[in-house]
CSV table of C-alpha atoms (C1' of nucleotides) in Angstrom, one decimal:
chain,number,residue,atom,x,y,z
A,982,MET,CA,48.3,13.3,-63.3
A,983,GLU,CA,47.2,11.9,-66.7
A,984,LYS,CA,48.7,13.4,-69.8
A,985,LYS,CA,46.5,15.8,-71.7
A,986,GLU,CA,47.0,18.1,-74.7
A,987,LYS,CA,47.2,20.9,-72.2
A,988,ASP,CA,50.5,19.4,-70.9
A,989,ILE,CA,52.3,21.0,-73.8
A,990,SER,CA,54.6,23.4,-72.1
A,991,THR,CA,54.2,27.1,-72.6
A,992,GLU,CA,57.6,27.3,-74.1
A,993,GLU,CA,56.7,24.7,-76.8
A,994,LYS,CA,53.4,26.4,-77.5
A,995,ILE,CA,55.3,29.6,-78.3
A,996,LYS,CA,57.7,27.7,-80.5
A,997,GLU,CA,54.9,26.0,-82.4
A,998,ALA,CA,53.1,29.3,-82.9
A,999,ALA,CA,56.4,30.9,-84.0
A,1000,ARG,CA,57.0,28.1,-86.5
A,1001,ILE,CA,53.6,28.8,-88.1
A,1002,VAL,CA,53.8,32.6,-88.2
A,1003,PHE,CA,57.5,33.0,-89.1
A,1004,THR,CA,57.3,30.5,-92.0
A,1005,LYS,CA,54.1,32.1,-93.2
A,1006,LYS,CA,55.1,35.8,-93.1
A,1007,GLY,CA,58.9,35.8,-92.7
A,1008,PHE,CA,60.9,37.7,-90.0
A,1009,SER,CA,60.1,41.3,-90.9
A,1010,ALA,CA,56.4,41.0,-91.4
A,1011,THR,CA,55.9,39.0,-88.2
A,1012,ARG,CA,54.9,40.9,-85.1
A,1013,THR,CA,55.6,39.3,-81.7
A,1014,ARG,CA,51.9,40.0,-81.1
A,1015,ASP,CA,51.0,37.7,-84.0
A,1016,ILE,CA,52.9,34.9,-82.4
A,1017,ALA,CA,51.4,35.5,-78.9
A,1018,GLU,CA,47.9,35.5,-80.4
A,1019,GLU,CA,48.6,32.3,-82.5
A,1020,ALA,CA,49.8,30.6,-79.3
A,1021,GLY,CA,46.8,32.0,-77.2
A,1022,LEU,CA,49.3,33.4,-74.7
A,1023,ASN,CA,50.3,36.8,-73.3
A,1024,LEU,CA,52.8,38.8,-75.2
A,1025,ALA,CA,55.2,39.2,-72.3
A,1026,LEU,CA,55.7,35.4,-72.2
A,1027,LEU,CA,57.7,35.5,-75.4
A,1028,ASN,CA,60.3,37.7,-73.9
A,1029,TYR,CA,60.2,35.7,-70.6
A,1030,TYR,CA,61.1,32.5,-72.5
A,1031,PHE,CA,63.1,33.6,-75.4
A,1032,ARG,CA,64.5,37.1,-74.5
A,1033,SER,CA,63.9,38.6,-77.9
A,1034,LYS,CA,62.1,38.2,-81.3
A,1035,GLU,CA,65.6,37.7,-82.9
A,1036,LYS,CA,66.5,34.9,-80.6
A,1037,LEU,CA,63.2,33.1,-81.1
A,1038,PHE,CA,63.5,33.5,-84.8
A,1039,HIS,CA,67.0,32.0,-84.8
A,1040,ILE,CA,65.8,28.9,-83.1
A,1041,ILE,CA,62.9,28.4,-85.6
A,1042,MET,CA,65.1,29.2,-88.5
A,1043,GLU,CA,67.7,26.6,-87.7
A,1044,GLU,CA,65.0,24.0,-87.3
A,1045,LYS,CA,63.5,24.9,-90.6
A,1046,PHE,CA,66.8,25.0,-92.4
A,1047,GLU,CA,67.6,21.5,-91.1
A,1048,GLN,CA,64.2,20.3,-92.3
A,1049,PHE,CA,64.7,21.8,-95.7
A,1050,PHE,CA,68.3,20.8,-96.4
A,1051,GLY,CA,68.7,17.9,-94.0
A,1052,MET,CA,66.2,15.7,-95.6
A,1053,ILE,CA,67.6,16.2,-99.1
A,1054,ILE,CA,71.1,15.4,-97.9
A,1055,ARG,CA,70.1,12.3,-96.0
A,1056,LEU,CA,68.3,11.0,-99.1
A,1057,LEU,CA,71.3,11.7,-101.4
A,1058,ASP,CA,73.9,10.5,-99.0
A,1059,ASP,CA,72.5,6.9,-98.7
A,1060,GLU,CA,75.1,4.2,-99.4
A,1061,SER,CA,72.5,1.6,-99.8
A,1062,THR,CA,70.4,2.9,-102.7
A,1063,SER,CA,71.2,3.3,-106.4
A,1064,LEU,CA,71.2,6.5,-108.4
A,1065,GLU,CA,67.8,5.8,-109.9
A,1066,LYS,CA,66.4,4.9,-106.5
A,1067,LYS,CA,67.7,8.2,-105.1
A,1068,VAL,CA,65.8,10.2,-107.7
A,1069,THR,CA,62.7,8.2,-107.0
A,1070,ALA,CA,63.1,8.6,-103.2
A,1071,VAL,CA,63.7,12.4,-103.5
A,1072,ALA,CA,60.7,12.8,-105.8
A,1073,ASN,CA,58.5,10.9,-103.4
A,1074,ASP,CA,59.6,11.8,-99.9
A,1075,TYR,CA,60.6,15.4,-100.5
A,1076,ILE,CA,57.4,16.2,-102.4
A,1077,ASP,CA,55.4,14.7,-99.5
A,1078,MET,CA,57.4,16.8,-97.0
A,1079,LEU,CA,56.9,20.0,-99.0
A,1080,LEU,CA,53.1,19.4,-99.4
A,1081,ALA,CA,52.9,19.2,-95.6
A,1082,ASN,CA,55.1,22.3,-95.3
A,1083,PRO,CA,54.2,24.5,-98.3
A,1084,ASP,CA,55.6,27.7,-96.7
A,1085,LEU,CA,59.0,26.2,-96.1
A,1086,PRO,CA,60.8,26.8,-99.4
A,1087,ILE,CA,60.1,30.5,-99.8
A,1088,PHE,CA,60.8,31.0,-96.1
A,1089,VAL,CA,64.2,29.4,-96.4
A,1090,LEU,CA,65.2,31.1,-99.6
A,1091,SER,CA,63.9,34.5,-98.6
A,1092,GLU,CA,65.6,34.5,-95.2
A,1093,ILE,CA,68.9,33.3,-96.7
A,1094,LYS,CA,68.7,36.0,-99.3
A,1095,ASN,CA,68.0,38.7,-96.6
A,1096,ASN,CA,70.9,37.4,-94.5
A,1097,PRO,CA,73.3,35.0,-96.3
A,1098,ALA,CA,75.3,34.5,-93.1
A,1099,LEU,CA,72.4,32.4,-91.9
A,1100,PHE,CA,73.4,29.7,-94.3
A,1101,SER,CA,76.4,27.7,-93.2
A,1102,ASP,CA,78.7,26.3,-95.9
A,1103,ARG,CA,78.7,23.1,-93.8
A,1104,ILE,CA,75.4,22.3,-95.5
A,1105,SER,CA,76.7,22.7,-99.1
A,1106,SER,CA,79.8,20.6,-98.3
A,1107,ARG,CA,77.6,17.8,-97.0
A,1108,LEU,CA,75.9,17.9,-100.4
A,1109,LEU,CA,79.1,18.0,-102.4
A,1110,LYS,CA,80.5,15.0,-100.6
A,1111,SER,CA,77.3,12.9,-100.8
A,1112,VAL,CA,77.1,9.4,-102.2
A,1113,PHE,CA,74.8,10.8,-105.0
A,1114,PHE,CA,77.6,12.9,-106.4
A,1115,ARG,CA,80.0,10.0,-106.5
A,1116,GLN,CA,77.4,7.7,-108.1
A,1117,LEU,CA,76.4,10.1,-110.9
A,1118,ASN,CA,80.1,10.7,-111.7
A,1119,GLU,CA,80.6,6.9,-112.1
A,1120,VAL,CA,77.5,6.4,-114.3
A,1121,ARG,CA,77.7,9.5,-116.4
A,1122,PRO,CA,81.0,11.4,-115.9
A,1123,ASP,CA,79.9,13.6,-118.8
A,1124,ILE,CA,77.0,15.0,-116.9
A,1125,ASN,CA,77.6,18.1,-114.8
A,1126,VAL,CA,76.4,17.1,-111.3
A,1127,PHE,CA,75.4,20.6,-110.4
A,1128,HIS,CA,73.0,20.9,-113.4
A,1129,PHE,CA,71.6,17.5,-112.7
A,1130,ILE,CA,70.8,18.1,-109.0
A,1131,LEU,CA,69.6,21.6,-109.6
A,1132,ASN,CA,67.2,20.3,-112.3
A,1133,LEU,CA,65.9,17.7,-109.9
A,1134,LEU,CA,65.4,20.3,-107.1
A,1135,SER,CA,63.9,22.8,-109.5
A,1136,MET,CA,61.3,20.5,-110.7
A,1137,ILE,CA,60.3,19.4,-107.2
A,1138,ILE,CA,60.6,22.7,-105.3
A,1139,PHE,CA,59.5,25.4,-107.8
A,1140,PRO,CA,55.9,24.3,-108.3
A,1141,ILE,CA,55.4,24.4,-104.5
A,1142,LEU,CA,57.0,27.9,-104.4
A,1143,ALA,CA,54.8,29.0,-107.2
A,1144,GLN,CA,51.6,27.6,-105.8
A,1145,PRO,CA,50.1,31.0,-104.9
A,1146,VAL,CA,50.3,31.8,-108.6
A,1147,ILE,CA,49.4,28.4,-110.0
A,1148,SER,CA,46.3,28.0,-107.8
A,1149,GLN,CA,44.8,31.2,-109.3
A,1150,ILE,CA,44.1,29.1,-112.4
A,1151,ASP,CA,40.7,27.4,-112.1
A,1152,ALA,CA,42.0,24.1,-113.2
A,1153,MET,CA,44.7,24.2,-110.4
A,1154,LYS,CA,42.7,25.1,-107.3
A,1155,ASP,CA,43.4,23.3,-103.9
A,1156,LYS,CA,42.8,19.6,-104.3
A,1157,LYS,CA,43.5,19.8,-108.1
A,1158,PHE,CA,46.8,21.4,-107.3
A,1159,LYS,CA,47.7,18.7,-104.8
A,1160,LYS,CA,46.7,16.0,-107.3
A,1161,PHE,CA,48.9,17.7,-109.9
A,1162,ILE,CA,51.9,17.8,-107.6
A,1163,ILE,CA,51.4,14.1,-106.7
A,1164,GLU,CA,51.4,13.2,-110.4
A,1165,ARG,CA,54.9,14.6,-110.5
A,1166,LYS,CA,56.2,12.0,-108.1
A,1167,LYS,CA,55.8,9.4,-110.8
A,1168,LEU,CA,56.7,11.7,-113.7
A,1169,ILE,CA,59.9,13.3,-112.4
A,1170,PRO,CA,61.9,10.0,-112.3
A,1171,ILE,CA,60.6,9.3,-115.9
A,1172,TRP,CA,61.8,12.6,-117.1
A,1173,PHE,CA,65.2,12.2,-115.5
A,1174,ASN,CA,65.6,8.7,-117.0
A,1175,SER,CA,65.0,10.2,-120.5
A,1176,ILE,CA,67.7,12.8,-119.8
A,1177,LEU,CA,70.1,10.2,-118.3
A,1178,ASN,CA,69.6,7.8,-121.3
A,1179,THR,CA,69.9,10.4,-124.0
A,1180,LYS,CA,73.1,10.8,-126.0
B,311,MET,CA,69.5,73.9,-121.4
B,312,GLU,CA,71.3,70.7,-122.4
B,313,LYS,CA,70.2,67.4,-121.1
B,314,LYS,CA,72.1,66.0,-118.1
B,315,GLU,CA,71.7,63.0,-115.9
B,316,LYS,CA,70.5,65.4,-113.3
B,317,ASP,CA,67.5,66.1,-115.4
B,318,ILE,CA,65.9,62.9,-114.2
B,319,SER,CA,62.9,64.1,-112.3
B,320,THR,CA,62.6,63.7,-108.6
B,321,GLU,CA,59.5,61.6,-109.1
B,322,GLU,CA,61.5,59.2,-111.3
B,323,LYS,CA,64.4,59.1,-108.8
B,324,ILE,CA,62.0,58.0,-106.1
B,325,LYS,CA,60.6,55.3,-108.4
B,326,GLU,CA,64.0,54.0,-109.3
B,327,ALA,CA,65.0,53.9,-105.7
B,328,ALA,CA,61.8,52.2,-104.8
B,329,ARG,CA,62.3,49.6,-107.5
B,330,ILE,CA,65.7,48.7,-106.0
B,331,VAL,CA,64.7,48.6,-102.4
B,332,PHE,CA,61.3,47.0,-102.7
B,333,THR,CA,62.5,44.2,-105.0
B,334,LYS,CA,65.5,43.6,-102.7
B,335,LYS,CA,63.7,43.6,-99.3
B,336,GLY,CA,60.0,43.2,-100.1
B,337,PHE,CA,57.2,45.5,-98.8
B,338,SER,CA,57.3,44.8,-95.1
B,339,ALA,CA,61.1,44.9,-94.6
B,340,THR,CA,61.4,48.2,-96.6
B,341,ARG,CA,61.2,51.4,-94.7
B,342,THR,CA,60.3,54.6,-96.5
B,343,ARG,CA,63.5,56.0,-95.1
B,344,ASP,CA,65.5,53.3,-97.0
B,345,ILE,CA,64.0,54.5,-100.3
B,346,ALA,CA,64.6,58.1,-99.6
B,347,GLU,CA,68.2,57.3,-98.7
B,348,GLU,CA,68.7,55.2,-101.8
B,349,ALA,CA,67.3,58.1,-103.9
B,350,GLY,CA,69.4,60.7,-102.1
B,351,LEU,CA,66.3,62.6,-101.3
B,352,ASN,CA,64.3,63.9,-98.3
B,353,LEU,CA,61.8,61.5,-96.8
B,354,ALA,CA,59.0,64.0,-97.0
B,355,LEU,CA,59.2,63.9,-100.8
B,356,LEU,CA,58.0,60.4,-101.0
B,357,ASN,CA,54.7,61.4,-99.5
B,358,TYR,CA,54.6,64.6,-101.6
B,359,TYR,CA,54.8,62.6,-104.8
B,360,PHE,CA,53.1,59.3,-104.0
B,361,ARG,CA,50.9,59.9,-100.9
B,362,SER,CA,51.8,56.7,-99.1
B,363,LYS,CA,54.2,53.7,-99.0
B,364,GLU,CA,51.3,51.5,-100.2
B,365,LYS,CA,50.6,53.6,-103.2
B,366,LEU,CA,54.3,53.7,-104.2
B,367,PHE,CA,54.5,50.0,-103.7
B,368,HIS,CA,51.6,49.3,-105.9
B,369,ILE,CA,53.1,51.2,-108.8
B,370,ILE,CA,56.4,49.3,-108.5
B,371,MET,CA,54.7,46.0,-108.0
B,372,GLU,CA,52.6,46.3,-111.2
B,373,GLU,CA,55.7,47.2,-113.2
B,374,LYS,CA,57.5,44.2,-111.8
B,375,PHE,CA,54.7,41.8,-112.3
B,376,GLU,CA,54.4,42.9,-115.9
B,377,GLN,CA,58.2,42.4,-116.3
B,378,PHE,CA,58.0,38.9,-114.8
B,379,PHE,CA,54.9,37.6,-116.5
B,380,GLY,CA,54.6,39.8,-119.5
B,381,MET,CA,57.8,38.6,-121.1
B,382,ILE,CA,57.0,34.9,-120.7
B,383,ILE,CA,53.6,35.4,-122.2
B,384,ARG,CA,54.8,37.5,-125.2
B,385,LEU,CA,57.4,34.8,-125.9
B,386,LEU,CA,54.9,31.9,-125.7
B,387,ASP,CA,52.1,33.7,-127.6
B,388,ASP,CA,54.1,34.3,-130.7
B,389,GLU,CA,52.4,33.0,-133.9
B,390,SER,CA,55.5,33.1,-135.9
B,391,THR,CA,57.7,30.7,-134.0
B,392,SER,CA,57.7,26.9,-133.7
B,393,LEU,CA,57.4,25.0,-130.4
B,394,GLU,CA,61.1,24.2,-130.4
B,395,LYS,CA,62.0,27.9,-131.1
B,396,LYS,CA,59.8,29.0,-128.2
B,397,VAL,CA,61.7,26.8,-125.8
B,398,THR,CA,65.0,28.2,-127.1
B,399,ALA,CA,63.7,31.8,-127.0
B,400,VAL,CA,62.4,31.4,-123.4
B,401,ALA,CA,65.6,29.8,-122.3
B,402,ASN,CA,67.7,32.5,-123.9
B,403,ASP,CA,65.8,35.7,-123.3
B,404,TYR,CA,64.2,35.0,-120.0
B,405,ILE,CA,67.4,33.9,-118.5
B,406,ASP,CA,69.1,37.1,-119.7
B,407,MET,CA,66.3,39.2,-118.1
B,408,LEU,CA,66.5,37.3,-114.8
B,409,LEU,CA,70.3,37.6,-114.7
B,410,ALA,CA,69.8,41.4,-115.0
B,411,ASN,CA,67.0,41.3,-112.4
B,412,PRO,CA,68.0,38.5,-109.9
B,413,ASP,CA,65.7,39.9,-107.2
B,414,LEU,CA,62.7,39.7,-109.4
B,415,PRO,CA,61.4,36.1,-109.0
B,416,ILE,CA,61.5,35.9,-105.2
B,417,PHE,CA,59.9,39.4,-105.0
B,418,VAL,CA,57.0,38.5,-107.2
B,419,LEU,CA,56.4,35.1,-105.6
B,420,SER,CA,56.7,36.4,-102.1
B,421,GLU,CA,54.4,39.4,-102.6
B,422,ILE,CA,51.7,37.2,-104.3
B,423,LYS,CA,51.9,34.8,-101.5
B,424,ASN,CA,51.5,37.6,-98.9
B,425,ASN,CA,48.6,39.0,-100.9
B,426,PRO,CA,47.2,36.7,-103.6
B,427,ALA,CA,44.7,39.4,-104.6
B,428,LEU,CA,47.7,41.3,-106.2
B,429,PHE,CA,47.8,38.7,-108.9
B,430,SER,CA,45.1,39.1,-111.5
B,431,ASP,CA,43.7,36.0,-113.1
B,432,ARG,CA,43.9,37.9,-116.4
B,433,ILE,CA,47.6,36.9,-116.5
B,434,SER,CA,47.0,33.2,-116.2
B,435,SER,CA,44.3,33.3,-118.8
B,436,ARG,CA,46.7,35.0,-121.2
B,437,LEU,CA,49.0,32.1,-120.6
B,438,LEU,CA,46.3,29.4,-121.1
B,439,LYS,CA,45.2,30.9,-124.4
B,440,SER,CA,48.7,31.3,-125.7
B,441,VAL,CA,49.9,29.9,-129.0
B,442,PHE,CA,52.4,27.7,-127.1
B,443,PHE,CA,49.6,25.7,-125.5
B,444,ARG,CA,47.9,25.1,-128.8
B,445,GLN,CA,51.2,24.1,-130.5
B,446,LEU,CA,52.1,21.6,-127.8
B,447,ASN,CA,48.7,20.0,-127.9
B,448,GLU,CA,49.1,19.5,-131.7
B,449,VAL,CA,52.5,18.0,-131.5
B,450,ARG,CA,52.1,15.9,-128.3
B,451,PRO,CA,48.5,15.7,-127.1
B,452,ASP,CA,49.6,13.1,-124.6
B,453,ILE,CA,51.8,15.6,-122.7
B,454,ASN,CA,50.2,17.6,-120.0
B,455,VAL,CA,50.8,21.2,-120.9
B,456,PHE,CA,50.9,22.3,-117.3
B,457,HIS,CA,53.7,19.9,-116.4
B,458,PHE,CA,55.6,20.9,-119.5
B,459,ILE,CA,55.5,24.6,-119.0
B,460,LEU,CA,56.1,24.3,-115.3
B,461,ASN,CA,59.2,22.2,-115.9
B,462,LEU,CA,60.5,24.8,-118.3
B,463,LEU,CA,59.9,27.7,-115.9
B,464,SER,CA,61.2,25.6,-112.9
B,465,MET,CA,64.5,24.9,-114.6
B,466,ILE,CA,64.9,28.5,-115.6
B,467,ILE,CA,63.7,30.4,-112.6
B,468,PHE,CA,64.6,28.2,-109.6
B,469,PRO,CA,68.4,28.4,-110.0
B,470,ILE,CA,68.1,32.2,-109.9
B,471,LEU,CA,65.8,32.0,-106.9
B,472,ALA,CA,68.3,29.8,-105.2
B,473,GLN,CA,71.4,31.8,-106.0
B,474,PRO,CA,72.0,33.0,-102.5
B,475,VAL,CA,72.2,29.4,-101.5
B,476,ILE,CA,74.1,28.1,-104.5
B,477,SER,CA,76.7,30.9,-104.4
B,478,GLN,CA,77.8,29.8,-101.0
B,479,ILE,CA,79.5,26.9,-102.7
B,480,ASP,CA,83.1,27.9,-103.7
B,481,ALA,CA,82.7,26.5,-107.2
B,482,MET,CA,79.6,28.7,-107.7
B,483,LYS,CA,80.7,32.1,-106.6
B,484,ASP,CA,79.7,35.3,-108.6
B,485,LYS,CA,81.1,34.9,-112.2
B,486,LYS,CA,81.2,31.2,-111.9
B,487,PHE,CA,77.5,31.2,-111.0
B,488,LYS,CA,76.7,33.4,-114.0
B,489,LYS,CA,78.7,31.2,-116.3
B,490,PHE,CA,76.8,28.2,-114.9
B,491,ILE,CA,73.5,29.8,-115.6
B,492,ILE,CA,74.5,30.8,-119.1
B,493,GLU,CA,75.4,27.2,-119.8
B,494,ARG,CA,71.8,26.4,-119.1
B,495,LYS,CA,70.6,28.5,-122.1
B,496,LYS,CA,72.0,25.8,-124.4
B,497,LEU,CA,71.2,22.8,-122.2
B,498,ILE,CA,67.6,23.4,-121.3
B,499,PRO,CA,66.4,23.1,-124.9
B,500,ILE,CA,68.4,19.9,-125.2
B,501,TRP,CA,66.9,18.4,-122.1
B,502,PHE,CA,63.4,19.4,-123.3
B,503,ASN,CA,64.0,17.7,-126.6
B,504,SER,CA,65.0,14.5,-125.0
B,505,ILE,CA,61.7,14.6,-123.0
B,506,LEU,CA,59.7,15.6,-126.1
B,507,ASN,CA,61.2,12.8,-128.2
B,508,THR,CA,60.9,10.1,-125.5
B,509,LYS,CA,58.1,7.5,-125.8
C,1195,DG,C1',54.9,31.6,-64.4
C,1196,DT,C1',51.7,34.8,-66.0
C,1197,DC,C1',49.5,38.9,-66.1
C,1198,DT,C1',48.8,44.4,-66.7
C,1199,DA,C1',50.8,48.6,-67.5
C,1200,DT,C1',54.3,51.1,-69.4
C,1201,DA,C1',58.9,52.5,-71.1
C,1202,DT,C1',61.5,53.0,-75.3
C,1203,DA,C1',62.3,53.1,-80.0
C,1204,DC,C1',60.9,53.0,-84.6
C,1205,DT,C1',57.9,54.0,-88.7
C,1206,DG,C1',54.8,56.3,-91.9
C,1207,DA,C1',53.0,60.6,-92.6
C,1208,DT,C1',52.2,65.7,-92.2
C,1209,DA,C1',52.7,70.7,-90.9
C,1210,DG,C1',54.9,74.6,-91.9
C,1211,DA,C1',59.2,77.4,-93.1
C,1212,DC,C1',61.8,78.5,-97.1
D,142,DG,C1',59.3,71.6,-104.8
D,143,DT,C1',62.2,70.7,-101.0
D,144,DC,C1',63.5,71.0,-96.4
D,145,DT,C1',63.3,70.5,-90.9
D,146,DA,C1',60.7,69.4,-87.1
D,147,DT,C1',57.4,66.8,-85.2
D,148,DC,C1',53.1,64.0,-84.6
D,149,DA,C1',50.5,59.8,-84.1
D,150,DG,C1',50.6,55.1,-84.3
D,151,DT,C1',52.8,50.8,-83.6
D,152,DA,C1',56.5,47.5,-82.3
D,153,DT,C1',59.6,45.3,-79.1
D,154,DA,C1',60.8,44.8,-74.6
D,155,DT,C1',60.5,45.3,-69.5
D,156,DA,C1',59.0,46.5,-64.7
D,157,DG,C1',56.3,45.1,-61.2
D,158,DA,C1',51.9,43.1,-59.3
D,159,DC,C1',49.8,38.7,-58.5
DNA sequence: GTCTATATACTGATAGAC
DNA sequence: GTCTATCAGTATATAGAC
């Protein structure tokens, strides 16, 4: 009767395997057999629990989109923190999340590109109405909010996206790459302050 | 005997179709039938001219990698321009190239992630030995060159990568998005100067 | 619920006519 | 060189035994 690891339901085993394989290879390159193998389960069980590859993919995709966009929006829509604190918080927490999920950005961007309908405009409107947008407009109405937020996200997300390229450089392999990214947690807020305080 | 459009060889028609379809959908999601259809040609001709999907892909991929990395390296390895001019040149010319080839960045990054062996370390060493690296070290030896170049590339490339997401926002559709990106040609050098002149 | 076996459809590649 | 027809291999999905 005691709880063991083995008590994870078959359904959840399949979902966990699907998270790994889909985010790693994308929808097209993933075979249902890859997921079954990753889960250590029979192929037929995927269809028993989820009906089709598409349906399973949609469940995982929505989870991953929420992970990717939801966290940013929650950090930027916080009434209790200042603009500077938000930049620091995004740099810290979002980088940590991406280091734990390095396949996430390219998965999300690729799948939205393949099928833009997957991305609901509800997400972008949550960003546009966020506290962050209001705050930046109060402090620096001359700064284009879109440029500012896109610079922040670029400097955080792009290096993770480009890791497979960057890590080919000897000085940037594995742990060195991770150390390099963690350095950016401190540096990104500094760079943004010099932009904010210029002119 | 006169030259017409129709004089484009069948081989080149297939390559041009392959460029479009492979960069749009990636290797796995592309069917050889998609390429034949895009070229307006019979499927069997692909194998007649290029033996296999893999071989055709390798040809296109190497072209595209050279386009993506080669241009950056040529701009950064120019003895005749200053550091500031290089930032301006990269912001201008590279953004123009990416606007003309919006599928290029995610294609290159996805395919290298799927198969890191595709990316030769010859490319990274050309970057590390570039004039740009030497120049930045002379002017600001306290600045980490990797952070600097990655910030530059992030701010240029990421917005293009994220276009399918950004353009879901009403204020960022089509021509407005392009205008927004072109604004960045002027702004990116300004932002980098405030970072370079700080501290 | 889970397995084996198999149906059905798709994809890359080739044989052979023209 | 280019086409039609088709093969062989693989992928998703299901039927049916346990």
